[in-house]
XYZ file of C-alpha atoms in Angstrom:
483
model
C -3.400 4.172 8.141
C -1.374 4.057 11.286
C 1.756 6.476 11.343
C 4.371 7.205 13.903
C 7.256 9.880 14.222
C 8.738 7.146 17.044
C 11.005 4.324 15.722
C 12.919 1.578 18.205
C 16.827 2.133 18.820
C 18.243 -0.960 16.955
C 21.818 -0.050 18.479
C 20.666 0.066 21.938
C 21.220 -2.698 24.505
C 17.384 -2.753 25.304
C 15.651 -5.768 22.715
C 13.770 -4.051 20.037
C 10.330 -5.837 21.741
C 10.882 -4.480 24.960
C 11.332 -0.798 23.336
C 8.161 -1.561 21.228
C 5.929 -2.583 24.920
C 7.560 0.531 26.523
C 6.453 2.644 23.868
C 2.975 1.126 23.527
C 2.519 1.714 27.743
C 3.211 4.878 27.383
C 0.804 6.007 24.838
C -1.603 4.057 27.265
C -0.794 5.077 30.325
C -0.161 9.151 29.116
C -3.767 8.462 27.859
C -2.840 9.009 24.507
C -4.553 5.464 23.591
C -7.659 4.747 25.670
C -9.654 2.065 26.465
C -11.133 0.546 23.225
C -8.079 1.964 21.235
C -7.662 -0.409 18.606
C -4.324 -1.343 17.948
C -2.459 -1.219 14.810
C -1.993 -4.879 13.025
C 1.215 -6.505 13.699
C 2.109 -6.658 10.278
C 1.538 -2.970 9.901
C 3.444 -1.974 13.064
C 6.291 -3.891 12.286
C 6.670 -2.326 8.894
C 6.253 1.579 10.509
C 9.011 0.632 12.670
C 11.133 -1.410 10.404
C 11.350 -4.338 12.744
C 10.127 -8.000 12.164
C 6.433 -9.679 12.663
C 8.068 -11.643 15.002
C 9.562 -8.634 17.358
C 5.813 -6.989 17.390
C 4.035 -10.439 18.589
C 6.582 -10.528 21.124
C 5.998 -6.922 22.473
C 1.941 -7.636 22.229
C 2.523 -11.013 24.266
C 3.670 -9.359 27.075
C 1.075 -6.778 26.817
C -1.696 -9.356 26.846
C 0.183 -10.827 29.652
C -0.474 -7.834 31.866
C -3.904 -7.033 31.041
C -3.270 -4.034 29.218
C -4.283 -5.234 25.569
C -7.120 -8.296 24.122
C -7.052 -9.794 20.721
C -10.636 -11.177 19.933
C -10.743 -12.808 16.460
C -12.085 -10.276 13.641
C -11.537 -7.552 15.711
C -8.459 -7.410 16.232
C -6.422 -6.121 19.620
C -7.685 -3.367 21.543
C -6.531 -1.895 24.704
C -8.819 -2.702 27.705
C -6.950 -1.878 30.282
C -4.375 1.014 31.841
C -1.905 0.918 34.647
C -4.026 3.353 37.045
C -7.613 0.907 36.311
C -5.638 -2.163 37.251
C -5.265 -0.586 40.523
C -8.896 1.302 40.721
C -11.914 -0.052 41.503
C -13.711 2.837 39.349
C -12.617 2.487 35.494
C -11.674 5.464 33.806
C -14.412 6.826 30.725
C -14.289 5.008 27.790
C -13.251 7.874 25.664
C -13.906 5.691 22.303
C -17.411 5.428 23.082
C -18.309 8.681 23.257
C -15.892 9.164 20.039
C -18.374 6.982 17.902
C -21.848 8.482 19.650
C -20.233 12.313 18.350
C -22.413 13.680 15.879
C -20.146 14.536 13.231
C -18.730 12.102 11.176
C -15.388 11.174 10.443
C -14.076 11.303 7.209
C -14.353 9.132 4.749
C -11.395 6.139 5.289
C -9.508 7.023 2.015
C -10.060 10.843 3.155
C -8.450 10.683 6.138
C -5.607 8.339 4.416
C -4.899 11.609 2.080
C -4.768 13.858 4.587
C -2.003 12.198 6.425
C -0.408 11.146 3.284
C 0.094 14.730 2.379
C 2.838 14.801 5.211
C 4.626 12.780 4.140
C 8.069 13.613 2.633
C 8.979 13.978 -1.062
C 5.357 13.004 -1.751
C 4.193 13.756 -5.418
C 0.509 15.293 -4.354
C -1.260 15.178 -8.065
C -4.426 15.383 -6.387
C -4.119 18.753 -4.163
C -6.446 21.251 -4.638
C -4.745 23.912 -3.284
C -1.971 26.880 -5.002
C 2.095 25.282 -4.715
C 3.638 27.329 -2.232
C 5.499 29.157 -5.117
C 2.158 30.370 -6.433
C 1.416 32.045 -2.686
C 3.031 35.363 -2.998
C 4.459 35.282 0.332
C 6.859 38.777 -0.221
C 3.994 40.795 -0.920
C 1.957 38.808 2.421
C 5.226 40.104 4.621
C 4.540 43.479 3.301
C 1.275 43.501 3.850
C 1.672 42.253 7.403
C 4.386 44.871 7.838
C 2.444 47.474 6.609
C -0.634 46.424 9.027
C 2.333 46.666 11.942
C 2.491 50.642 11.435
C -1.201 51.162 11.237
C -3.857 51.693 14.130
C -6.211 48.628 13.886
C -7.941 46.679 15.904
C -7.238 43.311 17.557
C -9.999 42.705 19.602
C -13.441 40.818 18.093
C -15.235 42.177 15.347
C -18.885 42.937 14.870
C -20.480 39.625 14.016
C -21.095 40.079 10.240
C -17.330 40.778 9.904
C -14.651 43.820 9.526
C -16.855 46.586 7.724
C -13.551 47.601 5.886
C -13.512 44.598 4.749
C -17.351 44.224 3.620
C -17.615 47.232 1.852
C -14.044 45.889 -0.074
C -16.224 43.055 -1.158
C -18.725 44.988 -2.564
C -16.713 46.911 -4.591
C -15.178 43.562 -5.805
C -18.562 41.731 -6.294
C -19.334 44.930 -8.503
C -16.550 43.791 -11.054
C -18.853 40.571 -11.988
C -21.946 41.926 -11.527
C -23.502 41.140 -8.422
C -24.793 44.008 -6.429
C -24.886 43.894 -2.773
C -24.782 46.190 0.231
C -22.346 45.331 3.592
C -24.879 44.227 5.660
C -26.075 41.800 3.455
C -22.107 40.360 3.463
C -21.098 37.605 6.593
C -17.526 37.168 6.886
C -16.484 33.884 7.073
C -13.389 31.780 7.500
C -13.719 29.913 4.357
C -16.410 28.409 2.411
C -16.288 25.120 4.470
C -17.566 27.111 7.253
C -20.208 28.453 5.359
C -21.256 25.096 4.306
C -21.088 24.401 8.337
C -23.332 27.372 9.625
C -26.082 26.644 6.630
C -26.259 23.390 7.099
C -27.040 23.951 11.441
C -28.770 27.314 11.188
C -30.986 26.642 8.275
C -32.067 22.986 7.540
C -34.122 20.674 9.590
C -32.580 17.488 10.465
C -33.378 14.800 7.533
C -33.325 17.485 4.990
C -31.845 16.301 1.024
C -29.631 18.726 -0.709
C -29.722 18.478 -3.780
C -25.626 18.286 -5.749
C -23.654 17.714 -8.904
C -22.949 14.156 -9.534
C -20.345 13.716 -8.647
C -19.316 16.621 -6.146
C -16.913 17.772 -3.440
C -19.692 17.816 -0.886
C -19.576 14.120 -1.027
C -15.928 14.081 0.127
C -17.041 15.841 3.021
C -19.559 14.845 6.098
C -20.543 18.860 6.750
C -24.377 18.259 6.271
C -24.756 14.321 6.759
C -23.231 15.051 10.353
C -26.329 18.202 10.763
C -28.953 15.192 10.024
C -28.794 15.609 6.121
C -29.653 13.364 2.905
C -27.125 14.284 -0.075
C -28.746 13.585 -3.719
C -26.581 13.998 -7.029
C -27.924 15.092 -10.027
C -26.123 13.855 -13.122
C -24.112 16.580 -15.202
C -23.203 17.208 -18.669
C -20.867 19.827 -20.658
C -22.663 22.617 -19.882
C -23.154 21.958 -16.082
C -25.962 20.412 -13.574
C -28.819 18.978 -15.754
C -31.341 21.781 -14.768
C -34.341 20.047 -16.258
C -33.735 17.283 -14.019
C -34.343 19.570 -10.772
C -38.332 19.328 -10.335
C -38.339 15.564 -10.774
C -35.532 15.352 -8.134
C -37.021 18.035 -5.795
C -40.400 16.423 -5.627
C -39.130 12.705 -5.500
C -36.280 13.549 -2.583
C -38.719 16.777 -0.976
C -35.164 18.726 -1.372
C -34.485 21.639 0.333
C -32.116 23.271 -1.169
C -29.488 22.546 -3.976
C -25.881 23.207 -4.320
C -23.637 23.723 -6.939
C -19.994 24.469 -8.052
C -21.275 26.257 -11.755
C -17.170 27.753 -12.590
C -14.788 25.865 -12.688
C -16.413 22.585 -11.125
C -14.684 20.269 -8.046
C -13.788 17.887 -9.236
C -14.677 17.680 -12.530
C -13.566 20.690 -14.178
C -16.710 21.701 -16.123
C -17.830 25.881 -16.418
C -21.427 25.499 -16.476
C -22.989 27.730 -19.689
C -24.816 31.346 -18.994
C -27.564 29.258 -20.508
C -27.710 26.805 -18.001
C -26.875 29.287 -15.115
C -30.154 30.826 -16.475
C -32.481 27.918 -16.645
C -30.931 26.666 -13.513
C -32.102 29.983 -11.794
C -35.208 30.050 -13.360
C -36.299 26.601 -12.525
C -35.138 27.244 -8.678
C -37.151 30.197 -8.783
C -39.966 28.353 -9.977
C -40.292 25.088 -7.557
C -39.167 28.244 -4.450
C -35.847 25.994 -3.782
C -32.894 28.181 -2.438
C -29.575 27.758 -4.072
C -26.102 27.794 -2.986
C -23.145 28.892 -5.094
C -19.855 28.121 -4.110
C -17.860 30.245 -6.395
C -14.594 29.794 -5.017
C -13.086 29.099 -8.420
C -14.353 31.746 -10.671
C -11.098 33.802 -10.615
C -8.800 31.092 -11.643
C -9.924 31.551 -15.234
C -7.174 30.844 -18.086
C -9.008 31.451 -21.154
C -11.691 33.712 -21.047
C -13.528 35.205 -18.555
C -16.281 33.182 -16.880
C -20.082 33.372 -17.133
C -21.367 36.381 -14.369
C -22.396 34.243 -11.406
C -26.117 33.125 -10.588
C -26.219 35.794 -7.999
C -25.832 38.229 -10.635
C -29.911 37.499 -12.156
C -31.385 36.820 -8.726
C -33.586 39.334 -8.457
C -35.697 37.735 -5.323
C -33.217 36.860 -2.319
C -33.101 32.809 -3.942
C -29.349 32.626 -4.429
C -26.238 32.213 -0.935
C -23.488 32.972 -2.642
C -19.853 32.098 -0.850
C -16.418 33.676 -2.640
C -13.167 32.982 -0.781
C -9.785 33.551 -0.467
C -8.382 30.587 0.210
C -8.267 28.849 -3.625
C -6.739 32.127 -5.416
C -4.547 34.160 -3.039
C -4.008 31.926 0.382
C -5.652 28.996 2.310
C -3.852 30.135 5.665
C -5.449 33.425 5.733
C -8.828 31.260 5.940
C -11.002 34.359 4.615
C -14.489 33.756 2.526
C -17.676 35.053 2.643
C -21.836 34.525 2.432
C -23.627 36.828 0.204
C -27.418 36.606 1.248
C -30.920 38.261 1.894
C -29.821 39.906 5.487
C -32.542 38.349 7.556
C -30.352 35.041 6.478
C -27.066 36.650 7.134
C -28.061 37.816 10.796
C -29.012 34.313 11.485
C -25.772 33.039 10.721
C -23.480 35.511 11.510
C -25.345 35.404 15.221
C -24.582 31.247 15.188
C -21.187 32.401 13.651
C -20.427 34.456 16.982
C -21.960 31.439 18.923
C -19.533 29.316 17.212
C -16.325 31.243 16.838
C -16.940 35.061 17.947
C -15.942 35.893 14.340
C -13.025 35.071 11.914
C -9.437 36.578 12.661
C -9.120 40.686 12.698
C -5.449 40.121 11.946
C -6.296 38.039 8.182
C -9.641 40.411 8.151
C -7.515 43.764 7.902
C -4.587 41.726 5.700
C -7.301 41.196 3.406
C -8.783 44.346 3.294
C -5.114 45.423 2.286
C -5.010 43.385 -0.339
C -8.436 44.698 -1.964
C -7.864 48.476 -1.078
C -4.426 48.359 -2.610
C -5.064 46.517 -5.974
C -2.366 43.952 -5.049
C -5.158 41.153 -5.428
C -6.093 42.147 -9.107
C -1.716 41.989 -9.997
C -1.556 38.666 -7.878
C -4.757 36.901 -10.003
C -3.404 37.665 -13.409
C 0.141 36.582 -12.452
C -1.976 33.256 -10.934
C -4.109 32.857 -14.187
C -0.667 32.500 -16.299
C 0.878 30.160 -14.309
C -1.973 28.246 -14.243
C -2.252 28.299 -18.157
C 1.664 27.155 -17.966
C 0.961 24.372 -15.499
C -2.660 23.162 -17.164
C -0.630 23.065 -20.360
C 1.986 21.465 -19.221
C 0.204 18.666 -17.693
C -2.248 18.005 -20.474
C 1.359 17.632 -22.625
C 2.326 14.943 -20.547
C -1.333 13.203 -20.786
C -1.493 13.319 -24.121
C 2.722 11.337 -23.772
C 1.684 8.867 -21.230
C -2.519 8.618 -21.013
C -3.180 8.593 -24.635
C -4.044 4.669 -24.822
C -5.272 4.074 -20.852
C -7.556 7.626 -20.562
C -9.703 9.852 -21.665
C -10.045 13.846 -20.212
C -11.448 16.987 -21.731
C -10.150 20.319 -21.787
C -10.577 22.590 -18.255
C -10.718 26.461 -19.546
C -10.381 27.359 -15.463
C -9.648 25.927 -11.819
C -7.507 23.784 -10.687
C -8.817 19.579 -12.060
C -8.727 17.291 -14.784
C -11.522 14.793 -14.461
C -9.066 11.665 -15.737
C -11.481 8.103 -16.684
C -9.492 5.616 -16.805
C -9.913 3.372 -19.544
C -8.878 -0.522 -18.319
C -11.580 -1.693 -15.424
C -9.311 -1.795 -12.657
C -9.432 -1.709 -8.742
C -8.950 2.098 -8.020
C -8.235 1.199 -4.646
C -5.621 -1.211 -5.596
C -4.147 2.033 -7.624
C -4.337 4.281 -4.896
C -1.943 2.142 -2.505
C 0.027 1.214 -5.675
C 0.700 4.608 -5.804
C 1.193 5.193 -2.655
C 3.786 2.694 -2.177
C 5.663 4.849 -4.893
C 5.326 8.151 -3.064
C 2.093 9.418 -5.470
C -0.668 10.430 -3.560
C -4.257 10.519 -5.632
C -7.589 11.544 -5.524
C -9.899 8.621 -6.605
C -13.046 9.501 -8.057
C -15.179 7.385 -5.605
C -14.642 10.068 -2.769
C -16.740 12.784 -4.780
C -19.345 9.789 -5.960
C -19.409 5.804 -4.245
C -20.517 5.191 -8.067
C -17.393 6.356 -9.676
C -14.832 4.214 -10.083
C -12.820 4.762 -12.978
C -11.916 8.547 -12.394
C -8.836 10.413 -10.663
C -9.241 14.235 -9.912
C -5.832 15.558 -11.559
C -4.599 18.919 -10.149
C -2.315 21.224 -11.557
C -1.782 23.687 -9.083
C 0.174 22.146 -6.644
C 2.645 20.066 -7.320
C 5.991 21.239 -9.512
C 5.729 20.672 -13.009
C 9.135 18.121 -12.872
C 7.061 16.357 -10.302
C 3.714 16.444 -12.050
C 5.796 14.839 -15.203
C 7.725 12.453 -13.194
C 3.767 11.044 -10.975
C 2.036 11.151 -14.537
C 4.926 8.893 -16.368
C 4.930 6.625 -13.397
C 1.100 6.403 -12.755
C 1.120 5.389 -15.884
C 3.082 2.410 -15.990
C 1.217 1.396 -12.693
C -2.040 1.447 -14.495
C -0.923 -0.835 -17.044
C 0.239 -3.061 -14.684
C -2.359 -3.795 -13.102
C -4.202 -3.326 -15.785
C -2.443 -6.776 -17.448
């Protein structure tokens, strides 16, 4: 989706196509669009800057008049030219060559379309699975900043595991739900997408399957298909990732290792059972496949305290278990953490220091305030009720508009309602549909190519006039094209 903060001057003396070419040889010839650059459609440039067709195959004439651009039938116009190789006899590097030979991926198309969209003003962002800004307890974040202003602390690197103030804060907090570990078996991280990063480069071998949920938030993301990796969904139920399903899949896939969301589940809501967490553990145990748990959501509980995590039973190293910050207090501190054997967690906290020489000291000793001072435990109870109030809230306004086009269940936690859509319809015709209206979505298909009759609902973000006001219109555009 092209976007540009640059519009033409329609009161100016200069013709609107002439602006547009000016514009377009300066991105070119500042570098900004290389050779290979393909150019936005005419249709879709002349609606970003509110001109006609007309005006942009003007501007794109003269372009392909002086070499700069070529428009080759079914792949549409690309630049293939600047101002300084028309005058060298060496060509410049063809940046987007090397772009498409990088080894990570890009996101997926209707990824990248959200993260833009997000930007955009006045946007209703029912998808967002992040806190609103009014849920971010910014006063107390000031104070704690202040606070940190008077005190002697570092600012230079930390060890590579992380702040030890801050470890041995963790511990104490990974105590409260049952899972004992010492500081050195802690790596400090900044998030659990980094986590994700470092396992997937410092402990798989290229071609490796991971085993998921299916459907999953890993398969929004390229971390481990751009390390060399296979990603293989096993189905879910109620009560979490079909666990007697694991051997067959291990053997059949030779999977090394198997992931899972078990509170709270992104994006489908679902708090796996302590009986499942149980078999699950046992069965990993028993076929010597490592496990992952991204707990990230556990602490966003609204009615009733969650199941104690998988790390809590592992008696025998099996379990990596990552915690963070960033869902339940702030995503711009960017603080989470790996809970491992320590052999594991020197291996990536040394990549870690290769990669990043260590997470921020500044958000390190901000959130070692937050622990030591028992702010964190006032902010997540405050969080949980206005979470109940929002989940509420939006189930309300289901239950007014959805009742005939959807089904859902219940989330006792988190932040998503997995919404199936009743009518078959094109869910990408819905996204842009929506878009068009200024409601941004999360289609189903981004967590699972299979699914295509589900939106990921959050309640966290948006405001709850806003969450009404998407919902009542999302319906009617579901029914529309649903005729």
């Amino acid at each position: 989706m092209f976007t540009t903060d640059w519009k033409p001057n329609k009161s100016s003396p200069v013709p609107l196509h002439k602006q547009i070419t000016d514009f377009i040889k300066e991105k070119i010839s500042n570098g900004e669009w290389t050779i290979g650059y393909r150019l936005p459609p005419q249709r879709t440039l002349a609606k970003e800057l509110g001109v006609n067709r007309s005006t942009v195959v003007t501007a794109y004439d003269e372009l392909l008049a002086d070499g700069l651009i070529e428009g080759k039938s079914g792949s549409g116009t690309r630049v293939v030219n600047n101002t300084w190789n028309l005058l060298a006899t060496t060509p410049p590097p063809d940046w987007n060559s090397y772009v498409k030979v990088g080894t990570h991926q890009p996101n997926l198309p209707t990824i990248q379309e959200i993260n833009k969209a997000e930007f955009i003003p006045n946007i209703i962002r029912l998808g967002t699975g992040e806190l609103s800004p009014n849920l971010i307890p910014s006063t107390s974040m000031k104070k704690i900043f202040h606070q940190l202003s008077n005190r002697e602390i570092s600012y230079g690197y930390e060890e590579p595991k992380g702040l030890l103030p801050l470890r041995e804060q963790i511990v104490n907090y990974l105590k409260t739900f049952g899972i004992s570990a010492s500081p050195s078996s802690i790596l400090i991280v900044s998030g659990a997408l980094q986590a994700l990063q470092l396992i997937s480069v410092g402990l798989l071998h290229k071609g490796s399957t991971v085993l998921t949920e299916k459907p999953s938030y890993l398969h929004s993301l390229n971390v481990f298909q751009s390390a060399g990796m296979h990603l293989t969904g096993i189905p879910l139920d109620k009560k979490g990732i079909r666990a007697n399903l694991i051997k067959q899949y291990k053997k059949q896939q030779k999977a090394a290792l198997l992931y899972t969301i078990p509170s709270f589940h992104n994006p489908t809501g679902t708090l796996m059972t302590m009986e499942r967490r149980k078999q699950l553990l046992d069965t990993c145990q028993q076929e010597q496949l490592p496990l992952i748990e991204d707990d990230v959501y556990r602490e966003l509980w609204i009615d009733e305290n969650p199941p104690k995590p998988i790390k809590a039973f592992d008696k025998n190293g099996l379990v990596l278990y990552l915690g963070s910050l960033s869902k339940s207090l702030s995503p711009g501190l960017r603080i989470g953490w790996i809970v491992g054997p320590e052999p594991v967690v020197e291996h990536l906290a040394d990549i870690k220091m290769q990669t990043d020489y260590g997470s921020s000291s500044l958000s390190q000793w901000a959130a070692v305030e937050w622990f030591s001072s028992g702010l964190y435990y006032k902010h997540l109870n405050e969080v949980r009720k206005q979470l109940k109030t929002r989940r509420d809230f939006t189930l309300d306004t289901l239950n007014r508009y959805f009742s005939d086009i959807a089904v859902w269940d219940k989330p006792s936690g988190g932040f998503y309602i997995w919404l199936r859509i009743l009518p078959s319809l094109s869910m990408r015709k819905l996204f842009e549909m929506a878009l068009t209206e200024g409601i941004l979505l999360n289609p189903g298909n981004v967590y699972d190519t299979q699914v295509e009759q589900y939106l990921r609902i959050s309640y966290s973000f948006a405001s709850l006039p806003n969450i009404h006001d998407g919902l009542q219109r999302l319906s009617k555009i579901v029914k529309t094209i649903a005729k």
